[in-house]
Tab-separated table of C-alpha atoms and ligand atoms in Angstrom:
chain	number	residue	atom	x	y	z
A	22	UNK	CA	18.036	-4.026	6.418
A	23	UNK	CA	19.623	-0.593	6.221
A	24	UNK	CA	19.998	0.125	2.655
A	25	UNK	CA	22.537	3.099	1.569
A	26	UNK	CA	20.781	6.285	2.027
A	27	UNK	CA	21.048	7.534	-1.584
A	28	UNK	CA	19.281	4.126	-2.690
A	29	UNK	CA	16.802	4.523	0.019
A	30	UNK	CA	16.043	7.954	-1.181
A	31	UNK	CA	15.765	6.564	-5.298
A	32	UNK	CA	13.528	3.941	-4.517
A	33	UNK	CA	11.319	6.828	-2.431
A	34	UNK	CA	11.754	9.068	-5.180
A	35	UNK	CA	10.425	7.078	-7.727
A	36	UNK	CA	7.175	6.162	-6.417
A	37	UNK	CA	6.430	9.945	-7.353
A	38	UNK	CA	5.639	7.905	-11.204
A	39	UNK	CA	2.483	7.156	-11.499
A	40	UNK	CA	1.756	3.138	-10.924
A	41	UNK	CA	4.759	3.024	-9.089
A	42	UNK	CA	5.115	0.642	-5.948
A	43	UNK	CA	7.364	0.303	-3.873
A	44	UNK	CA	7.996	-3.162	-5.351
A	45	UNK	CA	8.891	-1.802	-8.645
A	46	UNK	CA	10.515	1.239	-7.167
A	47	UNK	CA	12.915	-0.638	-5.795
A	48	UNK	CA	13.590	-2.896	-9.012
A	49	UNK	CA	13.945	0.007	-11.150
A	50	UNK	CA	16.496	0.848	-8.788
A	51	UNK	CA	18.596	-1.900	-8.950
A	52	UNK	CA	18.349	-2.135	-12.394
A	53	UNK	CA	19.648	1.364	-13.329
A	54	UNK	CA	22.299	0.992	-10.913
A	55	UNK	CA	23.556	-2.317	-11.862
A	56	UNK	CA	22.943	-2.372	-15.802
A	57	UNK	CA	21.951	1.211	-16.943
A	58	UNK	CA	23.637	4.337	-15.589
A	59	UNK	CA	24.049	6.013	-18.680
A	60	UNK	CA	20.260	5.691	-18.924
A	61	UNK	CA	19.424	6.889	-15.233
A	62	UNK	CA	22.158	9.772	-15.963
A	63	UNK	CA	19.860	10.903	-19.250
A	64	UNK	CA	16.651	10.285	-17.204
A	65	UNK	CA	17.942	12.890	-14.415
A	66	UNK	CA	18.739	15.446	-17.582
A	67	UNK	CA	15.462	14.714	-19.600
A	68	UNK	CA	12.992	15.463	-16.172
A	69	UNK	CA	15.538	19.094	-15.034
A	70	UNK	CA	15.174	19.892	-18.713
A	71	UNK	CA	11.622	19.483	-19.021
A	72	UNK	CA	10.925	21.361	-15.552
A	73	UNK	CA	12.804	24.541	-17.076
A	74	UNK	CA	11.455	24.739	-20.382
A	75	UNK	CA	7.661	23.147	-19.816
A	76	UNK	CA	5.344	25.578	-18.911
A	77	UNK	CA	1.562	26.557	-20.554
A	78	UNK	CA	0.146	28.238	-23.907
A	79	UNK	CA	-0.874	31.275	-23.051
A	80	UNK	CA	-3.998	30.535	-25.253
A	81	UNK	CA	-5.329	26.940	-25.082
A	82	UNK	CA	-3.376	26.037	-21.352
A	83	UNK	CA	-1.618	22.766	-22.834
A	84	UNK	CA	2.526	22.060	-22.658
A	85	UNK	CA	4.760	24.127	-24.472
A	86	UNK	CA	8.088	25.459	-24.337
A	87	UNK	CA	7.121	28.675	-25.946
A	88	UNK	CA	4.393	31.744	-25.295
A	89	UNK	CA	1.654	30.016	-27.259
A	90	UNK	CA	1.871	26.517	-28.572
A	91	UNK	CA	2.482	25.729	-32.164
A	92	UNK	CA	-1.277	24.180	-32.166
A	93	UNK	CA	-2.695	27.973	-31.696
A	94	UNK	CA	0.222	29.681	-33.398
A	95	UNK	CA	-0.502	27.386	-36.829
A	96	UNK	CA	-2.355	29.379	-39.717
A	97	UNK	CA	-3.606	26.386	-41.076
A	98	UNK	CA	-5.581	25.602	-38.221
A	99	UNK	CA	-9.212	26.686	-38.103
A	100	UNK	CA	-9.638	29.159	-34.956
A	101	UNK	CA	-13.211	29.299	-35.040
A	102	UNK	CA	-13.450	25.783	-34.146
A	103	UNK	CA	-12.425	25.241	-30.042
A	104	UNK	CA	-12.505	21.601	-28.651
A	105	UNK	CA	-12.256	21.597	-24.873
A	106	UNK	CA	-10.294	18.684	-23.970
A	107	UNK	CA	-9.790	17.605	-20.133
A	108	UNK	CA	-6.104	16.729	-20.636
A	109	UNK	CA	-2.545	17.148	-22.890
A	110	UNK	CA	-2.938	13.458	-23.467
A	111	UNK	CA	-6.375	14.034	-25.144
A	112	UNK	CA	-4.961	16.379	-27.308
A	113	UNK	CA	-2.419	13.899	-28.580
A	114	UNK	CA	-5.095	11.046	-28.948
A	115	UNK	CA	-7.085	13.710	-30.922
A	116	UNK	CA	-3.825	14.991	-33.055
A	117	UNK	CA	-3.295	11.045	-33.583
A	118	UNK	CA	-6.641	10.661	-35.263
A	119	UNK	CA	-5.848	12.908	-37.833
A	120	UNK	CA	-9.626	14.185	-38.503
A	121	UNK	CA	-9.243	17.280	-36.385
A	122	UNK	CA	-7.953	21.107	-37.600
A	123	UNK	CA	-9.230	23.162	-34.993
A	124	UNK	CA	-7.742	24.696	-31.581
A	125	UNK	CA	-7.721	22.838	-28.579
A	126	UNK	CA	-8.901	24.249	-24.995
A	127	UNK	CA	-7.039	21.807	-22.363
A	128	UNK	CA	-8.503	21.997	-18.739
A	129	UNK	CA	-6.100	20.088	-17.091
A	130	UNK	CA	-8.559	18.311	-15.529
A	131	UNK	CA	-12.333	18.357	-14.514
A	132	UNK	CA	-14.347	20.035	-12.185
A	133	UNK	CA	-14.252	18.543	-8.469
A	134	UNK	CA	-15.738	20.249	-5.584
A	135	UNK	CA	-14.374	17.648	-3.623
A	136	UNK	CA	-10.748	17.933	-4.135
A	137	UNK	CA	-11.244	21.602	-4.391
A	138	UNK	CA	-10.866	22.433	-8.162
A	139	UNK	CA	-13.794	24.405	-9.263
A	140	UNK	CA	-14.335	26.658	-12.480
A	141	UNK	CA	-11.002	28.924	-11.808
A	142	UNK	CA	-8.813	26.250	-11.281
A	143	UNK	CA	-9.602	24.061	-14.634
A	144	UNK	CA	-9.525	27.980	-16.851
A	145	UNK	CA	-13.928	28.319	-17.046
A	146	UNK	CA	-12.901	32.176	-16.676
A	147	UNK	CA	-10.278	32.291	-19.595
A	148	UNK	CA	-12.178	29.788	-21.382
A	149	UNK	CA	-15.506	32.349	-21.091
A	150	UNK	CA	-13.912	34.986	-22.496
A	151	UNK	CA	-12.980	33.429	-25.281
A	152	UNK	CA	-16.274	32.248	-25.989
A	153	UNK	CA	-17.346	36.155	-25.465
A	154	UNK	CA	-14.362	37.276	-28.018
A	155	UNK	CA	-17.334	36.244	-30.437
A	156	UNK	CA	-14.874	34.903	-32.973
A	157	UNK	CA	-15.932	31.159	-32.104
A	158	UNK	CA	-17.796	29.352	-34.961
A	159	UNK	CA	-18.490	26.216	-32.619
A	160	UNK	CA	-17.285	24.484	-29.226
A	161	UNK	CA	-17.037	21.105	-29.186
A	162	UNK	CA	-17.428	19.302	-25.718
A	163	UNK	CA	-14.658	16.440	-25.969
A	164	UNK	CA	-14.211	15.655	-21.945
A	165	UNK	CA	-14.184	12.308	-20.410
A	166	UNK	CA	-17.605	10.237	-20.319
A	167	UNK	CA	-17.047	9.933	-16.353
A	168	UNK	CA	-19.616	11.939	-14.189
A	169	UNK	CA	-16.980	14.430	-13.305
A	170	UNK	CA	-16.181	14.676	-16.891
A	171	UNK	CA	-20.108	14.902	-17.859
A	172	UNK	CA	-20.973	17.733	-15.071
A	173	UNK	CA	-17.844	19.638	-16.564
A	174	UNK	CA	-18.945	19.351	-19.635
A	175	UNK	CA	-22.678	20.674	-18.926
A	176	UNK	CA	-21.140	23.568	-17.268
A	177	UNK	CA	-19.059	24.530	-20.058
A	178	UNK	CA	-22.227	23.583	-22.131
A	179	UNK	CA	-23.978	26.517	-20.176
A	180	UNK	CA	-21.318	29.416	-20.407
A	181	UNK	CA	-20.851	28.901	-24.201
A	182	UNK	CA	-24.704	28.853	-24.351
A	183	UNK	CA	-25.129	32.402	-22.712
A	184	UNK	CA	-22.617	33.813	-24.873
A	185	UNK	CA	-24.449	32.523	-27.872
A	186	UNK	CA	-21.814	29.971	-29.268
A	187	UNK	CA	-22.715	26.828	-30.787
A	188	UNK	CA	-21.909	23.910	-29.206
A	189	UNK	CA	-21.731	20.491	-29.945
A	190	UNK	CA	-20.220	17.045	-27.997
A	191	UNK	CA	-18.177	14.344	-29.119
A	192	UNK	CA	-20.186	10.722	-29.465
A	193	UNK	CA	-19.329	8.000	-27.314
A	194	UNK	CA	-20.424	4.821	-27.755
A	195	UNK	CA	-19.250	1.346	-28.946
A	196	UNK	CA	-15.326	1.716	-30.263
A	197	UNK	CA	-15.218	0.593	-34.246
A	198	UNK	CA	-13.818	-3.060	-34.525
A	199	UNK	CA	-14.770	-3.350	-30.774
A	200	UNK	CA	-17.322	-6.224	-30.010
A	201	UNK	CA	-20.680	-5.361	-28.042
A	202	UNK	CA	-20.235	-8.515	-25.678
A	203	UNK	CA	-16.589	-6.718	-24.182
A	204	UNK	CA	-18.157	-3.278	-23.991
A	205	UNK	CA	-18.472	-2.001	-20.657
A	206	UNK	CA	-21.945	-1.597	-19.096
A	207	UNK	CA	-21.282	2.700	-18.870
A	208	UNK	CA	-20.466	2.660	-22.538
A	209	UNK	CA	-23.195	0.338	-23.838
A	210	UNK	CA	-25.752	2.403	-21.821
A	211	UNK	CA	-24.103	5.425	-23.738
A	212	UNK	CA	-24.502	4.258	-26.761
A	213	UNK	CA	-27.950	3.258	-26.760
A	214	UNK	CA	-28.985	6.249	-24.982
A	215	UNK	CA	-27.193	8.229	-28.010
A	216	UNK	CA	-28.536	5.462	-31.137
A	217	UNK	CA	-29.452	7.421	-33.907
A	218	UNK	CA	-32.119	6.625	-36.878
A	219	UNK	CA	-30.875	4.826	-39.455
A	220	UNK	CA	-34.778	4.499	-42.141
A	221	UNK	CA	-37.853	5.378	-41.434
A	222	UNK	CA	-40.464	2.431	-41.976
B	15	UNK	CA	1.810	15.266	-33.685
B	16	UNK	CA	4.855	17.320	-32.818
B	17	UNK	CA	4.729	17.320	-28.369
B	18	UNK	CA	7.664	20.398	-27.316
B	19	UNK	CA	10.899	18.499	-27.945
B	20	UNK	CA	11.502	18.397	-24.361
B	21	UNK	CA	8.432	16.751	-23.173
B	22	UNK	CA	9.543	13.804	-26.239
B	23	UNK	CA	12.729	13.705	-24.600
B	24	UNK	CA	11.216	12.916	-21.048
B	25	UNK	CA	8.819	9.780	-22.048
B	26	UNK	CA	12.055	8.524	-23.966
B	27	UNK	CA	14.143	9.112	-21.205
B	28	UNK	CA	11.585	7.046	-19.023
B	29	UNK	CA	11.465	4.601	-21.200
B	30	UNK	CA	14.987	2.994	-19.335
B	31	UNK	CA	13.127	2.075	-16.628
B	32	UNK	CA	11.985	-1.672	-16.583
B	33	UNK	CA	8.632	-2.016	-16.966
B	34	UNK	CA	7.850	1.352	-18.512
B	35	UNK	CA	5.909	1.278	-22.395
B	36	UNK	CA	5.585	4.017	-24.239
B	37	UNK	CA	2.145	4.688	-22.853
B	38	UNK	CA	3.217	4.359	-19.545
B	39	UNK	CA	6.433	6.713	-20.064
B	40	UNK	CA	3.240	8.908	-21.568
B	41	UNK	CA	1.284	9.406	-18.841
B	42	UNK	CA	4.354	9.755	-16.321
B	43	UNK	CA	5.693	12.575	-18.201
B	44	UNK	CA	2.123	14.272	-18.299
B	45	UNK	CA	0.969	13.356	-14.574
B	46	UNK	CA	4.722	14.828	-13.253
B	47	UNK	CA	4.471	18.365	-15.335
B	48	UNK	CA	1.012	18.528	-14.520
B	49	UNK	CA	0.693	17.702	-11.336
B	50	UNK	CA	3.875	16.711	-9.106
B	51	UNK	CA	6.638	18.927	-10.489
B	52	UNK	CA	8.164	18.994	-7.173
B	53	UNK	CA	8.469	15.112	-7.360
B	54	UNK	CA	9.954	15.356	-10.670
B	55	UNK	CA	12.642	17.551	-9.571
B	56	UNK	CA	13.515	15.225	-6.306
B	57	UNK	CA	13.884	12.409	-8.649
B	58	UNK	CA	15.858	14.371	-11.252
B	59	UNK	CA	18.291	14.662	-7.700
B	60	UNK	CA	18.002	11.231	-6.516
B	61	UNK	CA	19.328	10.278	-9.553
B	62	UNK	CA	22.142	12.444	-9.759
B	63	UNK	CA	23.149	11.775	-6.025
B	64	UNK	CA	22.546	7.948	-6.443
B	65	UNK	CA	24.823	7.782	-9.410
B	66	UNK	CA	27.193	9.955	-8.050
B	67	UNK	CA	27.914	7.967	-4.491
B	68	UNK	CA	26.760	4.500	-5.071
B	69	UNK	CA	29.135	1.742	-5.975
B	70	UNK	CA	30.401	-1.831	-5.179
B	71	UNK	CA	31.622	-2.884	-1.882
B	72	UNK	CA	35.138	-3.899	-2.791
B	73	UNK	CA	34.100	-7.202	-0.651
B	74	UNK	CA	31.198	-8.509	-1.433
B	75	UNK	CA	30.336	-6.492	-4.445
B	76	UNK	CA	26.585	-5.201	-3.146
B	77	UNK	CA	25.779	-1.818	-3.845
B	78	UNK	CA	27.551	0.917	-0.772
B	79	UNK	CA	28.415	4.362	-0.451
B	80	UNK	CA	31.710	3.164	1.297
B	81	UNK	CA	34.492	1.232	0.202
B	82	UNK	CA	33.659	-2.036	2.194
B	83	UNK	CA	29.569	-1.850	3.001
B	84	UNK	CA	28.135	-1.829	6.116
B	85	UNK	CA	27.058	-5.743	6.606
B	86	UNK	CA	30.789	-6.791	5.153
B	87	UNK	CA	32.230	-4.065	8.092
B	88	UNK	CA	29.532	-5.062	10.461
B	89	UNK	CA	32.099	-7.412	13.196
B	90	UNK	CA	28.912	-9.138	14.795
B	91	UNK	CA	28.322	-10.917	11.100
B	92	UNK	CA	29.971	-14.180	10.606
B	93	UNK	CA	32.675	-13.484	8.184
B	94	UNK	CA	33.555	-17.220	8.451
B	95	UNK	CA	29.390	-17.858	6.756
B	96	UNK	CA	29.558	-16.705	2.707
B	97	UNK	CA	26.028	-16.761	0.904
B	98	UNK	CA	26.375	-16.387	-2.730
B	99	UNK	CA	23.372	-14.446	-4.237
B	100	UNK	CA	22.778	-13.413	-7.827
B	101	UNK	CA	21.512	-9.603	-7.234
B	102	UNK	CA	21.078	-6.854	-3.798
B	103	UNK	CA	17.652	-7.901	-4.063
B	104	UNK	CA	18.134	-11.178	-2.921
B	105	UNK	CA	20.424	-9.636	-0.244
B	106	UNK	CA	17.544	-7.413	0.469
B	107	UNK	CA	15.015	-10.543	0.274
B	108	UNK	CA	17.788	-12.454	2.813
B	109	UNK	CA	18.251	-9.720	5.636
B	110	UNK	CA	14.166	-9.053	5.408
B	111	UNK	CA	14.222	-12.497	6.382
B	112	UNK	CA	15.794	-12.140	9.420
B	113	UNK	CA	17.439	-15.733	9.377
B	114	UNK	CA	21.103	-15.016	8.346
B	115	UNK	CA	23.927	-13.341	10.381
B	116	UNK	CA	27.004	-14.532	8.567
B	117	UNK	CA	28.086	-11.820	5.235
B	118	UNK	CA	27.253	-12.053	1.448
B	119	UNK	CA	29.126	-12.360	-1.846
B	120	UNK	CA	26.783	-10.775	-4.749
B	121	UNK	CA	27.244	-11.833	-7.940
B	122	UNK	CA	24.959	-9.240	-9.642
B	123	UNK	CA	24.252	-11.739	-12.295
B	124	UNK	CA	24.564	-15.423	-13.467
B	125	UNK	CA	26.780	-17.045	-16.094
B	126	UNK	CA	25.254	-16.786	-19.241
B	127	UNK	CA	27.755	-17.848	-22.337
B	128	UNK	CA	24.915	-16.541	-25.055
B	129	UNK	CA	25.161	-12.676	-23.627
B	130	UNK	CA	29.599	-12.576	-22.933
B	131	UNK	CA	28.695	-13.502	-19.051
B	132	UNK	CA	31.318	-15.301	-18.126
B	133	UNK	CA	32.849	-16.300	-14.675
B	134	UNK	CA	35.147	-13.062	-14.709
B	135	UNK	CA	31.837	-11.105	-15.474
B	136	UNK	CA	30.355	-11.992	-12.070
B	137	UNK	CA	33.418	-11.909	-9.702
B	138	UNK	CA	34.096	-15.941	-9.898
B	139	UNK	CA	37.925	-15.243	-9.815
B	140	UNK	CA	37.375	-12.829	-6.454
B	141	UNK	CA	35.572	-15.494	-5.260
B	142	UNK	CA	37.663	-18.488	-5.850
B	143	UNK	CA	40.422	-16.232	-4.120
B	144	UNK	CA	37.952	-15.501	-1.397
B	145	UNK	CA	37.808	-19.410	-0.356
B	146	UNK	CA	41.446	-19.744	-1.262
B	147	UNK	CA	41.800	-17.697	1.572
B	148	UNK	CA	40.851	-20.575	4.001
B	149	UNK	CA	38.393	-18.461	6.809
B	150	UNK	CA	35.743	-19.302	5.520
B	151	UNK	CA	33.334	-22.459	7.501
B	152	UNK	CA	30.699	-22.655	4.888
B	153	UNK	CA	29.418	-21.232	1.526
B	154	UNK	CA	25.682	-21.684	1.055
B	155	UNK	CA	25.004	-21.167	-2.500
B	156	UNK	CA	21.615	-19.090	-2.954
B	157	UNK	CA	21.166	-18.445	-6.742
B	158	UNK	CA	17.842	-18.430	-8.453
B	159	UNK	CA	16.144	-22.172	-9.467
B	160	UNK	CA	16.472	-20.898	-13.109
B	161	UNK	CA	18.687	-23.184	-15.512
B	162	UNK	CA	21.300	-19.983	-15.131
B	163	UNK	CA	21.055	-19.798	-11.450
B	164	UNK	CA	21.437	-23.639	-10.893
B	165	UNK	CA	24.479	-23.591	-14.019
B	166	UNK	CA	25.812	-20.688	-11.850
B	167	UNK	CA	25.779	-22.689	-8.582
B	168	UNK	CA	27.294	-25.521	-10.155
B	169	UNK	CA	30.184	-23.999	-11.256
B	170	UNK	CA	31.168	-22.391	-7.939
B	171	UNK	CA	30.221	-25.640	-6.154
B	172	UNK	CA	33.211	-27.026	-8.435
B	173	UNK	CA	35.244	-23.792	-7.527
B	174	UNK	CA	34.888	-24.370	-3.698
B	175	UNK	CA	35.508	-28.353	-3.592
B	176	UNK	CA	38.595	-27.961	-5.418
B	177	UNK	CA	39.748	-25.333	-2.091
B	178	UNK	CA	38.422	-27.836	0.335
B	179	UNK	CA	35.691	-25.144	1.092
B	180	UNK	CA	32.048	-26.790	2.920
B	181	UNK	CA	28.818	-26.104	0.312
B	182	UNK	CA	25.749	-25.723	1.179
B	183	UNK	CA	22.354	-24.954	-0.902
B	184	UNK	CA	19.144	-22.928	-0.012
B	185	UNK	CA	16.634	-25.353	0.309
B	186	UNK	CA	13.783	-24.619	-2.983
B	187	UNK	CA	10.432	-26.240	-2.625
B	188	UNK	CA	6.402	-25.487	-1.834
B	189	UNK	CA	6.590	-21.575	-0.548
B	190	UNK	CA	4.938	-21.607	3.238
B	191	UNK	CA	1.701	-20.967	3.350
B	192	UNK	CA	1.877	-21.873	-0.277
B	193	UNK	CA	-0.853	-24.513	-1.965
B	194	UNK	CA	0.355	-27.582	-3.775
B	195	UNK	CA	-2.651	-27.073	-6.403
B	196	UNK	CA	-1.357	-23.737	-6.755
B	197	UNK	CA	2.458	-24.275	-7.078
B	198	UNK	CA	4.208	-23.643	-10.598
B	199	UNK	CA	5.502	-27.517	-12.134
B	200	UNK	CA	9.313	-26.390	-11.764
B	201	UNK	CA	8.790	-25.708	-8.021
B	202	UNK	CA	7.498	-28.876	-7.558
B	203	UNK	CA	9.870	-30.979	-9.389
B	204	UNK	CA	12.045	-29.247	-7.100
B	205	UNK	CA	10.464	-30.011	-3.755
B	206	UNK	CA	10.105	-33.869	-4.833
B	207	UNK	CA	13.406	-34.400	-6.030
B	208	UNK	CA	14.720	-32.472	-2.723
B	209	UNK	CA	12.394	-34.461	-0.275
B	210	UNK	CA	13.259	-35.172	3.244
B	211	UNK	CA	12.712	-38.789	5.110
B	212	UNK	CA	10.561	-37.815	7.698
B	213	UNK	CA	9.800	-41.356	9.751
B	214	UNK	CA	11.030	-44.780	9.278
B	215	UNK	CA	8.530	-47.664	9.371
C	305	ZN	ZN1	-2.007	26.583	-27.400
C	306	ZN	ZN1	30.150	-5.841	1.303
C-alpha cells in the first residue's frame, strides 16, 4: 500500500534510533500523528536544538554546550585524578555513583582496527599529552570489560606507563546484591581471576 | 549529575515516543550526537514536514496529504464495500493483505466511556450519515477482538440495521499457520464459538 510520502519518510526516519524497527517505526508514527503532535512538534525542537548547541569539551571530549564542560571547569574537582571512560553514558553512571571527584577522559568509543578507529580517532594523542603535562597524580582505566574495551585499555595502560603516570583499573566482578548463579560466565571468570586475599592461615 | 540542558531536553523529548524509557531515550540521545547526527537532523525534518502536511481524509478519516486520500479517490475501489477499522494500521495490515478492493472508514479509536470516547469521538455520526446515504452494499465491521473493539462493533452493527445497511464481520479464530497448543485462550474461545459445519453425517 502506498502510504503518504511524508509518513513514509517518518517511519524511515526513525529507524535512525537505536533499537528501532521498522515495526515500531511505524507505530511510533501513528501514534504521534494520531494522539501526540504537540509531543512530535517538541521532539523535532529538542533534536535541532541539541544539534546546534552539542558539541565536545575541549578538555575531557564529552557533551557540552560550552568550551570545556562544567566537569573540567569545577574547582572542586580533583584534576590530578583522570578516569578514561569509553562513553558520555559512563560518565553519567559514574557521576550517579556519587564516589567519584576527579576528571573524566571520554573516548567515545574503543579501539577497532576493524571498523577503522584506531588511537587518533578515540583522542590516544590528546589523551598522551595530557599524561606528559605531568600534572596527573593517577589514571584510572574505567573502559568496558569487552575485548575491545580490554585491548584499549592496555594501550592506554602503556602510554601512561612511558610517561611515568600511575595507573590503576576499575574492578569488575560480581555486582553487590547480584547472585553468583545469574552472573554471566565473562564476569564470573573476571572475578575469580581478580579474587583478592581476605586472612592468611 | 547536571548533562548540558539541551541534551536533558532531548531524552525528555524522546520520551513521547511509545515504547521509549528513560534509558532507552538515554542511549538514543547519546548514540544520535555521537554518532548519526545527520540522522538526527532528517528526523528533526520528518517531523516538521509530517506534522505540517498530514491530516484526515475528509472521507474515511485515514491519515492523507490531500483532502480525500488516495484509496477513497482511487475509482477502481468499491465505494459500494465499507470496512470499519479502529486505526491506519489496520488499514495498512488490510491492503498488505492484498484481499480487499472496496474503501475504508477509520475510526482511529474505539468507544471507551472511562477515557470521554464517545461515538462523536470516533466519527459514529459521519458514519451513520455515511450508510444513511444508501450506496453502500455491505459494511464489514473489522475492529479489534478486545472487549472495546467488539463494544465498538456492536454499536455500529445497531447503527447500520436501523438504515437497512448489510453487516458483515472479519472472521477471528486460530492465525494460519498458527498452533492450537500455542494459541492465546481468548482466540480460541473465539474460533469455537465462531465454528463452521463442515460435513453432515
Ligand atoms: Zn570536560
Ligand atoms: Zn479516505
Amino acid at each position: 500500500m502506498k502510504l503518504s510520502p511524508s509518513i513514509e519518510a517518518l517511519i524511515e526516519a526513525l529507524r535512525c534510533l537505536p533499537g528501532v524497527g521498522p515495526k515500531s517505526a511505524q507505530r511510533m508514527t501513528l501514534t504521534l500523528l494520531e494522539r501526540d503532535r504537540e509531543g512530535a512538534a517538541l521532539l523535532a525542537q529538542a533534536l535541532t536544538t541539541a544539534l546546534e548547541r552539542v558539541g565536545r569539551c575541549q578538555r575531557c571530549r564529552n557533551f557540552t554546550e560550552l568550551p570545556v564542560c562544567e566537569i573540567c571547569a569545577d574547582p572542586r574537582r580533583d584534576q590530578a585524578l583522570l578516569c578514561v571512560v569509553e562513553t558520555p553514558a559512563d560518565v553519567m553512571a559514574i557521576e550517579h555513583s556519587g564516589s567519584y571527584r576527579g576528571v573524566f577522559f571520554v573516548l567515545m568509543g574503543h579501539l577497532s582496527p576493524i571498523d577503522g578507529i584506531g588511537p587518533e580517532e578515540i583522542g590516544l594523542t590528546e589523551l598522551a599529552s595530557r599524561f606528559h603535562e605531568g600534572d596527573l597524580a593517577e589514571v584510572i582505566l574505567a573502559t568496558n570489560p569487552t575485548v575491545e574495551g580490554e585491548t584499549t585499555a592496555y594501550y592506554i595502560a602503556q602510554q601512561a606507563r612511558s610517561a611515568g603516570v600511575t595507573i590503576s583499573k576499575i574492578a569488575h566482578g560480581v555486582p553487590l546484591g547480584g547472585e553468583l548463579e545469574f552472573t554471566d560466565a565473562t564476569t564470573l571468570a573476571h572475578a575469580l581471576s581478580g579474587r583478592t586475599r581476605v586472612a592468611e592461615q
